[in-house]
Amino acid sequence: MKKFFTKKVLVMTTALSLALSAGSIAYSATTLKKITAYQNYAIGIEVGGKKVDLSMDGKKLYPITFEGRTYVPARIVADSLGANVQWDEKRQTVVLTPEGQTPPKIDTGSSTTTSPSGSASASSNKGSLKDPIKFNTAFTYKELINYKPEEYDTSSADYTVTVTKSVPITKEQIVDYGFKRPEDNPDLEYRMVTLNLKVKNATMKSSGKDSGYRYLTTYRPYIMGAETAKGDYVIGATDYGFDGSMSEAAYEALPDFPKVTPSTKGSSYEVNGNVILPVIKGQENYLVITKSDSTIEYSDRKIYFKLQ
């Protein structure tokens, strides 16, 4: 049996890092404790002599140093060891199953995710700040994760994203979802945004130095936050950690956590999921999705979606 923990390295899970952006972090009032910790860019992880890629969903999850100990992302470490990773929402537990053993069945209870129905018309907009995607129209783009392809695996897929619903949400409602009440900010309010996501042609290419696979559930857009027509913006959104969220919808649609490997062809799935989005009061806000393609200038990676 493979060993997952050592005395000096503890494992944390990103499923418990429930952040509501604009500089504030939401904490469960009864189970989470606010701490001051540091991301440690100098620490790397190796498994079997190979360096582990700390990227997930287009972002680098660097180890965190807290009170003399180092915490690393559970899913990334477990994946590199060939283990299966599940999140048990009811028990608030990360379930790791060693390679070769059958993962337990997780009771997800009743789903609040709406099943995809119908198809939105294709958008004729460019998706730029001056020409954002109209509400309830579908925009398709190629997502490519290609950071240092000589060292890390690359992956790609065709994403079709539609904003189908956008309603105001109060801070009290956010508390009802299990978060601590966001700090008061006179410039901000919140919206619950529903997205329809279609993922097609999910592929990956192995560098020969990395894991050689990626879970299909991780093929999801990176939501940067919200931006107004004037260029004012707020960074961050929460698309995981609550019933009906985009990540939960992906997990429910793909309960067996299928892998995408170099030999996999045509992997796809479709879900409806929710995002808690902080927006700027008194202005028209757009939801902003950012492409991961490192060959594109950062200013050209943003895709803007109208919320009404």
mmCIF file with all atom_site columns, N, CA and C in Angstrom, residues 140-143 156-160 197-202:
data_model
loop_
_atom_site.group_PDB
_atom_site.id
_atom_site.type_symbol
_atom_site.label_atom_id
_atom_site.label_alt_id
_atom_site.label_comp_id
_atom_site.label_asym_id
_atom_site.label_entity_id
_atom_site.label_seq_id
_atom_site.pdbx_PDB_ins_code
_atom_site.Cartn_x
_atom_site.Cartn_y
_atom_site.Cartn_z
_atom_site.occupancy
_atom_site.B_iso_or_equiv
_atom_site.pdbx_formal_charge
_atom_site.auth_seq_id
_atom_site.auth_comp_id
_atom_site.auth_asym_id
_atom_site.auth_atom_id
_atom_site.pdbx_PDB_model_num
ATOM 1  N N  . THR A 1 140 ? -18.547 29.428 -28.431 1.00 0.00 ? 140 THR A N  1
ATOM 2  C CA . THR A 1 140 ? -17.636 28.288 -28.476 1.00 0.00 ? 140 THR A CA 1
ATOM 3  C C  . THR A 1 140 ? -16.207 28.758 -28.700 1.00 0.00 ? 140 THR A C  1
ATOM 4  N N  . TYR A 1 141 ? -15.287 28.183 -27.938 1.00 0.00 ? 141 TYR A N  1
ATOM 5  C CA . TYR A 1 141 ? -13.877 28.520 -28.107 1.00 0.00 ? 141 TYR A CA 1
ATOM 6  C C  . TYR A 1 141 ? -13.014 27.310 -27.776 1.00 0.00 ? 141 TYR A C  1
ATOM 7  N N  . LYS A 1 142 ? -11.807 27.346 -28.255 1.00 0.00 ? 142 LYS A N  1
ATOM 8  C CA . LYS A 1 142 ? -10.844 26.272 -27.998 1.00 0.00 ? 142 LYS A CA 1
ATOM 9  C C  . LYS A 1 142 ? -10.033 26.620 -26.751 1.00 0.00 ? 142 LYS A C  1
ATOM 10 N N  . GLU A 1 143 ? -10.068 25.736 -25.776 1.00 0.00 ? 143 GLU A N  1
ATOM 11 C CA . GLU A 1 143 ? -9.265  25.915 -24.568 1.00 0.00 ? 143 GLU A CA 1
ATOM 12 C C  . GLU A 1 143 ? -8.009  25.064 -24.702 1.00 0.00 ? 143 GLU A C  1
ATOM 13 N N  . SER A 1 156 ? -6.430  20.036 -24.311 1.00 0.00 ? 156 SER A N  1
ATOM 14 C CA . SER A 1 156 ? -7.284  20.947 -25.070 1.00 0.00 ? 156 SER A CA 1
ATOM 15 C C  . SER A 1 156 ? -8.698  20.385 -25.133 1.00 0.00 ? 156 SER A C  1
ATOM 16 N N  . ALA A 1 157 ? -9.642  21.270 -25.412 1.00 0.00 ? 157 ALA A N  1
ATOM 17 C CA . ALA A 1 157 ? -11.041 20.876 -25.581 1.00 0.00 ? 157 ALA A CA 1
ATOM 18 C C  . ALA A 1 157 ? -11.793 22.040 -26.204 1.00 0.00 ? 157 ALA A C  1
ATOM 19 N N  . ASP A 1 158 ? -12.943 21.728 -26.776 1.00 0.00 ? 158 ASP A N  1
ATOM 20 C CA . ASP A 1 158 ? -13.836 22.763 -27.288 1.00 0.00 ? 158 ASP A CA 1
ATOM 21 C C  . ASP A 1 158 ? -14.889 23.041 -26.222 1.00 0.00 ? 158 ASP A C  1
ATOM 22 N N  . TYR A 1 159 ? -14.945 24.293 -25.748 1.00 0.00 ? 159 TYR A N  1
ATOM 23 C CA . TYR A 1 159 ? -15.918 24.686 -24.731 1.00 0.00 ? 159 TYR A CA 1
ATOM 24 C C  . TYR A 1 159 ? -17.011 25.530 -25.390 1.00 0.00 ? 159 TYR A C  1
ATOM 25 N N  . THR A 1 160 ? -18.261 25.208 -25.087 1.00 0.00 ? 160 THR A N  1
ATOM 26 C CA . THR A 1 160 ? -19.380 26.065 -25.473 1.00 0.00 ? 160 THR A CA 1
ATOM 27 C C  . THR A 1 160 ? -20.059 26.522 -24.197 1.00 0.00 ? 160 THR A C  1
ATOM 28 N N  . LEU A 1 197 ? -22.623 24.442 -19.825 1.00 0.00 ? 197 LEU A N  1
ATOM 29 C CA . LEU A 1 197 ? -21.297 24.148 -20.360 1.00 0.00 ? 197 LEU A CA 1
ATOM 30 C C  . LEU A 1 197 ? -21.331 22.853 -21.158 1.00 0.00 ? 197 LEU A C  1
ATOM 31 N N  . LYS A 1 198 ? -20.852 22.928 -22.393 1.00 0.00 ? 198 LYS A N  1
ATOM 32 C CA . LYS A 1 198 ? -20.681 21.746 -23.230 1.00 0.00 ? 198 LYS A CA 1
ATOM 33 C C  . LYS A 1 198 ? -19.193 21.585 -23.521 1.00 0.00 ? 198 LYS A C  1
ATOM 34 N N  . VAL A 1 199 ? -18.658 20.445 -23.154 1.00 0.00 ? 199 VAL A N  1
ATOM 35 C CA . VAL A 1 199 ? -17.246 20.143 -23.394 1.00 0.00 ? 199 VAL A CA 1
ATOM 36 C C  . VAL A 1 199 ? -17.179 19.043 -24.451 1.00 0.00 ? 199 VAL A C  1
ATOM 37 N N  . LYS A 1 200 ? -16.430 19.297 -25.517 1.00 0.00 ? 200 LYS A N  1
ATOM 38 C CA . LYS A 1 200 ? -16.273 18.312 -26.587 1.00 0.00 ? 200 LYS A CA 1
ATOM 39 C C  . LYS A 1 200 ? -14.799 18.173 -26.951 1.00 0.00 ? 200 LYS A C  1
ATOM 40 N N  . ASN A 1 201 ? -14.480 17.010 -27.502 1.00 0.00 ? 201 ASN A N  1
ATOM 41 C CA . ASN A 1 201 ? -13.133 16.747 -28.030 1.00 0.00 ? 201 ASN A CA 1
ATOM 42 C C  . ASN A 1 201 ? -12.040 16.988 -26.996 1.00 0.00 ? 201 ASN A C  1
ATOM 43 N N  . ALA A 1 202 ? -12.288 16.554 -25.776 1.00 0.00 ? 202 ALA A N  1
ATOM 44 C CA . ALA A 1 202 ? -11.267 16.697 -24.731 1.00 0.00 ? 202 ALA A CA 1
ATOM 45 C C  . ALA A 1 202 ? -10.098 15.762 -25.040 1.00 0.00 ? 202 ALA A C  1
#
